[in-house]
Amino acid sequence: MSYFDVASSAPLHPVARQALHASLDEGWADPARLYREGRRARLLLDAAREAAAEAIGCRPDELTFTTSGTRAVHTGIAGALAGRHRVGRHLIVSAVEHSSVLHSAESHRRAGGTVSEVPVLRTGAVSPGAYAETLRPDTALACLQSANHEVGTRQPVAEVAEACRAAGVPLLVDAAQSLAWGPVEGGWSLLTGSAHKWGGPAGVGLLAVRKGVRYAPQGPADERESGRAPGFENIPAVVAAAASLRAVRAEADAESVRLRELTDRIRARVPELVPDVEVVGDPVTRLPHLLTFSCLYVDGETLLHELDREGFSVSSGSSCTSSTLTPSHVLTAMGVLSEGNVRVSLPLGTPAEEVERFLAVLPRAVAAVREKLGAPAGAAATVSPSGAPDALVVDALGKRCPIPVIELAKVITEVPLGGTVRVLSDDEAARLDIPAWCEMRGQEYAGTEPAAQGTAYLIRRVTL
Amino acid sequence: MSYFDVASSAPLHPVARQALHASLDEGWADPARLYREGRRARLLLDAAREAAAEAIGCRPDELTFTTSGTRAVHTGIAGALAGRHRVGRHLIVSAVEHSSVLHSAESHRRAGGTVSEVPVLRTGAVSPGAYAETLRPDTALACLQSANHEVGTRQPVAEVAEACRAAGVPLLVDAAQSLAWGPVEGGWSLLTGSAHKWGGPAGVGLLAVRKGVRYAPQGPADERESGRAPGFENIPAVVAAAASLRAVRAEADAESVRLRELTDRIRARVPELVPDVEVVGDPVTRLPHLLTFSCLYVDGETLLHELDREGFSVSSGSSCTSSTLTPSHVLTAMGVLSEGNVRVSLPLGTPAEEVERFLAVLPRAVAAVREKLGAPAGAAATVSPSGAPDALVVDALGKRCPIPVIELAKVITEVPLGGTVRVLSDDEAARLDIPAWCEMRGQEYAGTEPAAQGTAYLIRRVTL
């Protein structure tokens, strides 16, 4: 069994486990109390803060332990926005931030604030110039992840931080995906992290706020964690988080080289082994352990089940794996194919043989899904060549990803060169996958038209 | 070494430790994922929710796991207030709630809401009648703890819940101190709890919201915990919390009898062994394991240090042990002595011998503190019998608890029967402790007068 989804959550690192066990005996008391059990708990908490601050590259008194990375993001954004409310209520985020950042932005918008979403290139990275142009005199806070959680692309944090510094705007960096590999470079103002992403326990997030950054904690507060994170401190987990961060950092140099070779190999081999695949994300400026690809004519959820049966745990940004039946906002912002999407993120120490086995299994799994989907699609499609070549219509209403694209692919041969086919679809994924299919197949995507039901997608045949 | 402060935080119960260890291997993955590690995590989470819900007396789908008891209170109050904002913005709390409830109330007040604080009797309990009278047509939410965390008094939750039900107002019960001993009786609408109070791990709180209660989650949300508690679930800790709650409940019947005998013995023996002591809180309607007393002429912090040196860890609501130098709001609301305050809360399984040793040590410790304080107080006091007996003034400005009361006690013999002494003090504790001293000594407390500095407390000598 191979767990290849460390970007969702990493198995507990052995050092985290040891530290957790050891500190359960010493770290359960209230660190605010003056008696010996309280003093011992306080010592553990202080030592953990020192260690984590050093790993992040901040002062211990700039670092707050929260109860999750999500909570660190929510807390940090709210506090920074409130600290600068006199400057304005404009918030900047990239279009590919983690949902915790986007949820905070949505909450800010509901409360009357304004939000700008900086678009990304097809690699998933923001352009530092485009980011800088979004800065305004009323910008209270800018947010940028250190690296993307779905495609692994590293963001140009140092350049964006420099632009923010020049504009006098604090930059919050969500470093949840990259902290295992090293501190975040550049002049960030606030930084967030999440322990269970690097092999620490669940229940621990990090929020660093640089001295001098205007910050006003929101909501009810108490005296714990400098008034920035109310509630009893979870000291055993905090100790385990700090210890495991140091431990993974000690392995980071060697493992980043080794895992990068493995992910480079997957990136290179998958398109050779599986037809009609798009590997997405920046091929170079990326996290060493993470890669993502999408497979045409494949249902992501079914593929995940096939791979799970074969002993591989991966995740997907396809619409069929989301509760809202919309494709991942990251893939959408990048404008890449979302159907049959697979994210592979390797844990530290993944043996090369597991990767080879994955490469052996994947083509079979994809072929099996495609075979399953191939038959019903034809029967379900209603092709109506009613006179003029322009009037060819594929009615894919009520069909979910990847069926609309499969039906389009089947009918394209019937379209004369220069002619157009309309695909009627009410599936959100079609909006992303039909243009992506055109790009991959060399056909021309001619936009959408309103339809009585759903949307009509226009495709012009320009390639034989 | 005897840890007698389980009301702050309980040592990890052996069952919690076992469950935590066991579920670290199975519960680290994302329960929202479809692969095997995710499914296993989901099974653990579901089973923990079933178990905890049964122990609380609610349906599993009414129960949300939060990251602390404090977070459960903040979240629950905010959600319930928002859910009924059309009814009004009036919130009711008792004067002796946990700080997390009072901080939420303060936050609500800052946001433009109104708050009524129901006073308590000298026992620490609210009167159900007084509580009912506070209910208004615009009351959105009422809060009442199940039992007080500082003095152990149980609140009349069932009666207050009935009054709330009749008025159509939801009642939130903070059950953090009592959940180990059994479910909360009566028709509560929302309930909160905290695992580390019953021997579960830190990092787990409970928020139950009955079906039919109007509830609107506040702040940024995600899809976890039904949208009520954002952030990655801490499943190993949740499993340990649920397992240990069942385990302590299995011991509750026997231990509540045994610990009640031990605390009854302390309540009876302390006034016999130590002069000038006030045991506070309801002697009968109380938690079995918790009791509180205050010692005249004693500095709480010094007494805690003396007891710590002797191997006893207890806490105190005296002003000298608070960062704000104000006495505990609970003791203040009860109108009882706050100086030399000691709270004893016994863990499950506390041997009777430890209690006997505490009773042997305490008189020495109190006597040592009193002796230390006795000498400097006399030299520092400025007694000015300037003509009329009414003009006797003790200048205790700049002196902290318990010095003002010590100086008052020294000078009272110089006051003729029927005469008055003025104590000038700028110590917040004097406001509570001078009237309490009068009560204990049978003298008449005649109120306060404004003074150039601090406050003048008037005491009339009516007893020889």
PDB file of C-alpha atoms in Angstrom, chain A residues 1-3 5 8-12 17 20-21 24-25 28-30 33-37 39-40 67-68 70-71 74-75 99-100 103-104 107 110 194 196-197 201-204 219-223 229-237 301 304-305 307-316 321 323-324 343, chain B residues 1-3 5 8-12 17 20-21 24-25 28-30 33-37 39-40 67-68 70-71 74-75 99-100 103-104 107 110 194 196-197 201-204 219-223 229-237 301 304-305 307-316 321 323-324 343:
ATOM      1  CA  MET A   1       0.000   0.000   0.000  1.00  0.00           C
ATOM      2  CA  SER A   2       1.450   3.330  -1.112  1.00  0.00           C
ATOM      3  CA  TYR A   3       0.196   6.564   0.366  1.00  0.00           C
ATOM      4  CA  ASP A   5      -1.162  12.117  -0.705  1.00  0.00           C
ATOM      5  CA  SER A   8      -3.463  16.367   2.237  1.00  0.00           C
ATOM      6  CA  SER A   9      -1.934  15.017   5.429  1.00  0.00           C
ATOM      7  CA  ALA A  10       1.349  13.306   6.235  1.00  0.00           C
ATOM      8  CA  PRO A  11       1.628  10.197   8.387  1.00  0.00           C
ATOM      9  CA  LEU A  12       3.052  11.028  11.804  1.00  0.00           C
ATOM     10  CA  ARG A  17       5.418  10.328  17.818  1.00  0.00           C
ATOM     11  CA  LEU A  20       4.226  13.408  21.689  1.00  0.00           C
ATOM     12  CA  HIS A  21       4.561  10.370  23.922  1.00  0.00           C
ATOM     13  CA  LEU A  24       2.082  13.658  27.405  1.00  0.00           C
ATOM     14  CA  ASP A  25       3.518  13.143  30.889  1.00  0.00           C
ATOM     15  CA  TRP A  28      -0.790  18.320  30.228  1.00  0.00           C
ATOM     16  CA  ALA A  29      -0.934  21.008  32.930  1.00  0.00           C
ATOM     17  CA  ASP A  30      -1.868  24.656  32.520  1.00  0.00           C
ATOM     18  CA  ARG A  33      -0.091  28.074  36.679  1.00  0.00           C
ATOM     19  CA  LEU A  34       2.726  28.622  39.137  1.00  0.00           C
ATOM     20  CA  TYR A  35       3.058  25.090  40.558  1.00  0.00           C
ATOM     21  CA  ARG A  36       5.591  22.584  39.305  1.00  0.00           C
ATOM     22  CA  GLU A  37       3.347  20.859  36.742  1.00  0.00           C
ATOM     23  CA  ARG A  39       6.125  25.379  35.219  1.00  0.00           C
ATOM     24  CA  ARG A  40       7.135  22.174  33.434  1.00  0.00           C
ATOM     25  CA  THR A  67      -5.087  24.830  16.478  1.00  0.00           C
ATOM     26  CA  SER A  68      -4.702  24.258  12.733  1.00  0.00           C
ATOM     27  CA  THR A  70      -6.723  26.851   8.614  1.00  0.00           C
ATOM     28  CA  ARG A  71      -7.204  28.601  11.930  1.00  0.00           C
ATOM     29  CA  HIS A  74      -8.347  32.790   9.361  1.00  0.00           C
ATOM     30  CA  THR A  75      -6.841  34.405  12.466  1.00  0.00           C
ATOM     31  CA  SER A  99      -9.487  27.371   0.468  1.00  0.00           C
ATOM     32  CA  SER A 100      -8.797  28.733   3.976  1.00  0.00           C
ATOM     33  CA  HIS A 103     -12.889  31.515   2.693  1.00  0.00           C
ATOM     34  CA  SER A 104     -11.354  34.378   4.686  1.00  0.00           C
ATOM     35  CA  SER A 107     -15.911  36.421   4.740  1.00  0.00           C
ATOM     36  CA  ARG A 110     -19.491  39.624   3.026  1.00  0.00           C
ATOM     37  CA  SER A 194       0.215  23.497   9.472  1.00  0.00           C
ATOM     38  CA  HIS A 196       0.176  17.723   9.961  1.00  0.00           C
ATOM     39  CA  LYS A 197       1.437  18.647   6.489  1.00  0.00           C
ATOM     40  CA  PRO A 201       0.326  15.922  14.659  1.00  0.00           C
ATOM     41  CA  ALA A 202      -3.055  17.372  13.739  1.00  0.00           C
ATOM     42  CA  GLY A 203      -4.200  20.226  15.911  1.00  0.00           C
ATOM     43  CA  VAL A 204      -1.225  22.551  15.504  1.00  0.00           C
ATOM     44  CA  GLY A 219     -13.205  37.906  18.286  1.00  0.00           C
ATOM     45  CA  PRO A 220     -13.221  36.965  21.955  1.00  0.00           C
ATOM     46  CA  ALA A 221      -9.689  36.612  23.316  1.00  0.00           C
ATOM     47  CA  ASP A 222      -8.018  35.320  26.437  1.00  0.00           C
ATOM     48  CA  GLU A 223      -4.511  35.664  27.826  1.00  0.00           C
ATOM     49  CA  ALA A 229      -5.133  32.230  19.963  1.00  0.00           C
ATOM     50  CA  PRO A 230      -7.691  31.658  22.707  1.00  0.00           C
ATOM     51  CA  GLY A 231      -8.136  28.265  24.346  1.00  0.00           C
ATOM     52  CA  PHE A 232      -6.022  25.900  26.394  1.00  0.00           C
ATOM     53  CA  GLU A 233      -2.653  25.197  24.796  1.00  0.00           C
ATOM     54  CA  ASN A 234      -2.142  21.715  23.343  1.00  0.00           C
ATOM     55  CA  ILE A 235       1.442  21.400  24.549  1.00  0.00           C
ATOM     56  CA  PRO A 236       2.204  17.746  23.733  1.00  0.00           C
ATOM     57  CA  ALA A 237       1.089  18.359  20.150  1.00  0.00           C
ATOM     58  CA  GLU A 301     -13.414   9.536  -8.970  1.00  0.00           C
ATOM     59  CA  LEU A 304      -9.083   7.146  -7.752  1.00  0.00           C
ATOM     60  CA  HIS A 305     -11.081   4.041  -6.879  1.00  0.00           C
ATOM     61  CA  LEU A 307      -5.824   3.220  -7.986  1.00  0.00           C
ATOM     62  CA  ASP A 308      -7.028   2.689  -4.426  1.00  0.00           C
ATOM     63  CA  ARG A 309      -7.848  -0.924  -5.298  1.00  0.00           C
ATOM     64  CA  GLU A 310      -4.306  -1.272  -6.610  1.00  0.00           C
ATOM     65  CA  GLY A 311      -2.963   0.121  -3.322  1.00  0.00           C
ATOM     66  CA  PHE A 312      -2.318   3.754  -4.253  1.00  0.00           C
ATOM     67  CA  SER A 313      -3.803   6.665  -2.330  1.00  0.00           C
ATOM     68  CA  VAL A 314      -3.829   9.853  -4.394  1.00  0.00           C
ATOM     69  CA  SER A 315      -6.187  12.788  -4.639  1.00  0.00           C
ATOM     70  CA  SER A 316      -7.903  14.603  -7.475  1.00  0.00           C
ATOM     71  CA  THR A 321     -14.484  14.289  -6.442  1.00  0.00           C
ATOM     72  CA  SER A 323     -19.054  17.888  -3.146  1.00  0.00           C
ATOM     73  CA  THR A 324     -20.092  20.844  -5.296  1.00  0.00           C
ATOM     74  CA  ARG A 343      -2.278  14.632  -7.683  1.00  0.00           C
TER      75      ARG A 343
ATOM     76  CA  MET B   1       3.677  15.282  44.984  1.00  0.00           C
ATOM     77  CA  SER B   2      -0.081  15.775  44.929  1.00  0.00           C
ATOM     78  CA  TYR B   3      -1.767  17.490  42.047  1.00  0.00           C
ATOM     79  CA  ASP B   5      -5.912  21.236  40.427  1.00  0.00           C
ATOM     80  CA  SER B   8      -7.541  23.615  35.551  1.00  0.00           C
ATOM     81  CA  SER B   9      -6.439  20.537  33.659  1.00  0.00           C
ATOM     82  CA  ALA B  10      -6.517  16.836  34.429  1.00  0.00           C
ATOM     83  CA  PRO B  11      -3.578  14.501  33.834  1.00  0.00           C
ATOM     84  CA  LEU B  12      -4.168  12.275  30.829  1.00  0.00           C
ATOM     85  CA  ARG B  17      -3.359   7.604  26.371  1.00  0.00           C
ATOM     86  CA  LEU B  20      -4.370   8.236  21.421  1.00  0.00           C
ATOM     87  CA  HIS B  21      -1.501   5.865  20.777  1.00  0.00           C
ATOM     88  CA  LEU B  24      -2.116   7.814  15.764  1.00  0.00           C
ATOM     89  CA  ASP B  25      -1.577   5.018  13.242  1.00  0.00           C
ATOM     90  CA  TRP B  28      -3.814  10.877  10.707  1.00  0.00           C
ATOM     91  CA  ALA B  29      -5.303  10.959   7.212  1.00  0.00           C
ATOM     92  CA  ASP B  30      -7.943  13.331   5.874  1.00  0.00           C
ATOM     93  CA  ARG B  33     -10.674  11.519   1.241  1.00  0.00           C
ATOM     94  CA  LEU B  34     -11.980   8.430  -0.474  1.00  0.00           C
ATOM     95  CA  TYR B  35      -8.901   6.187  -0.240  1.00  0.00           C
ATOM     96  CA  ARG B  36      -8.406   3.602   2.497  1.00  0.00           C
ATOM     97  CA  GLU B  37      -6.460   5.822   4.922  1.00  0.00           C
ATOM     98  CA  ARG B  39     -11.969   5.907   5.103  1.00  0.00           C
ATOM     99  CA  ARG B  40     -10.279   4.534   8.217  1.00  0.00           C
ATOM    100  CA  THR B  67     -10.283  22.530  19.200  1.00  0.00           C
ATOM    101  CA  SER B  68     -10.928  23.512  22.825  1.00  0.00           C
ATOM    102  CA  THR B  70     -13.026  27.874  24.930  1.00  0.00           C
ATOM    103  CA  ARG B  71     -13.421  27.616  21.171  1.00  0.00           C
ATOM    104  CA  HIS B  74     -16.934  31.240  21.481  1.00  0.00           C
ATOM    105  CA  THR B  75     -18.269  29.383  18.446  1.00  0.00           C
ATOM    106  CA  SER B  99     -13.994  33.649  31.247  1.00  0.00           C
ATOM    107  CA  SER B 100     -14.621  32.206  27.765  1.00  0.00           C
ATOM    108  CA  HIS B 103     -15.153  37.190  26.796  1.00  0.00           C
ATOM    109  CA  SER B 104     -17.818  36.245  24.255  1.00  0.00           C
ATOM    110  CA  SER B 107     -17.163  40.803  22.299  1.00  0.00           C
ATOM    111  CA  ARG B 110     -18.405  45.714  21.672  1.00  0.00           C
ATOM    112  CA  SER B 194     -13.577  20.471  27.182  1.00  0.00           C
ATOM    113  CA  HIS B 196      -8.682  18.025  29.071  1.00  0.00           C
ATOM    114  CA  LYS B 197     -10.914  18.753  32.058  1.00  0.00           C
ATOM    115  CA  PRO B 201      -6.135  15.299  25.674  1.00  0.00           C
ATOM    116  CA  ALA B 202      -5.830  19.025  25.108  1.00  0.00           C
ATOM    117  CA  GLY B 203      -7.087  20.239  21.749  1.00  0.00           C
ATOM    118  CA  VAL B 204     -10.622  18.839  21.898  1.00  0.00           C
ATOM    119  CA  GLY B 219     -16.519  33.653  10.376  1.00  0.00           C
ATOM    120  CA  PRO B 220     -14.837  31.808   7.526  1.00  0.00           C
ATOM    121  CA  ALA B 221     -16.035  28.200   7.306  1.00  0.00           C
ATOM    122  CA  ASP B 222     -15.065  25.065   5.476  1.00  0.00           C
ATOM    123  CA  GLU B 223     -16.804  21.740   4.933  1.00  0.00           C
ATOM    124  CA  ALA B 229     -15.537  24.071  13.117  1.00  0.00           C
ATOM    125  CA  PRO B 230     -13.107  24.858  10.317  1.00  0.00           C
ATOM    126  CA  GLY B 231      -9.679  23.236  10.144  1.00  0.00           C
ATOM    127  CA  PHE B 232      -8.319  19.724   9.772  1.00  0.00           C
ATOM    128  CA  GLU B 233      -9.846  17.312  12.279  1.00  0.00           C
ATOM    129  CA  ASN B 234      -7.580  16.099  15.093  1.00  0.00           C
ATOM    130  CA  ILE B 235      -8.872  12.545  14.998  1.00  0.00           C
ATOM    131  CA  PRO B 236      -6.435  10.796  17.386  1.00  0.00           C
ATOM    132  CA  ALA B 237      -7.234  13.407  20.034  1.00  0.00           C
ATOM    133  CA  GLU B 301       0.457  33.668  45.825  1.00  0.00           C
ATOM    134  CA  LEU B 304       0.524  28.661  46.745  1.00  0.00           C
ATOM    135  CA  HIS B 305       4.321  28.730  46.749  1.00  0.00           C
ATOM    136  CA  LEU B 307       2.067  24.513  49.314  1.00  0.00           C
ATOM    137  CA  ASP B 308       3.975  23.865  46.089  1.00  0.00           C
ATOM    138  CA  ARG B 309       7.160  23.474  48.134  1.00  0.00           C
ATOM    139  CA  GLU B 310       5.339  20.941  50.276  1.00  0.00           C
ATOM    140  CA  GLY B 311       4.289  19.056  47.136  1.00  0.00           C
ATOM    141  CA  PHE B 312       0.729  20.311  46.643  1.00  0.00           C
ATOM    142  CA  SER B 313      -0.455  21.913  43.431  1.00  0.00           C
ATOM    143  CA  VAL B 314      -3.569  24.016  43.958  1.00  0.00           C
ATOM    144  CA  SER B 315      -4.859  27.222  42.425  1.00  0.00           C
ATOM    145  CA  SER B 316      -6.169  30.496  43.790  1.00  0.00           C
ATOM    146  CA  THR B 321      -2.341  35.420  41.466  1.00  0.00           C
ATOM    147  CA  SER B 323      -2.194  39.290  36.016  1.00  0.00           C
ATOM    148  CA  THR B 324      -4.640  42.171  36.485  1.00  0.00           C
ATOM    149  CA  ARG B 343      -9.097  25.938  45.300  1.00  0.00           C
TER     150      ARG B 343
END
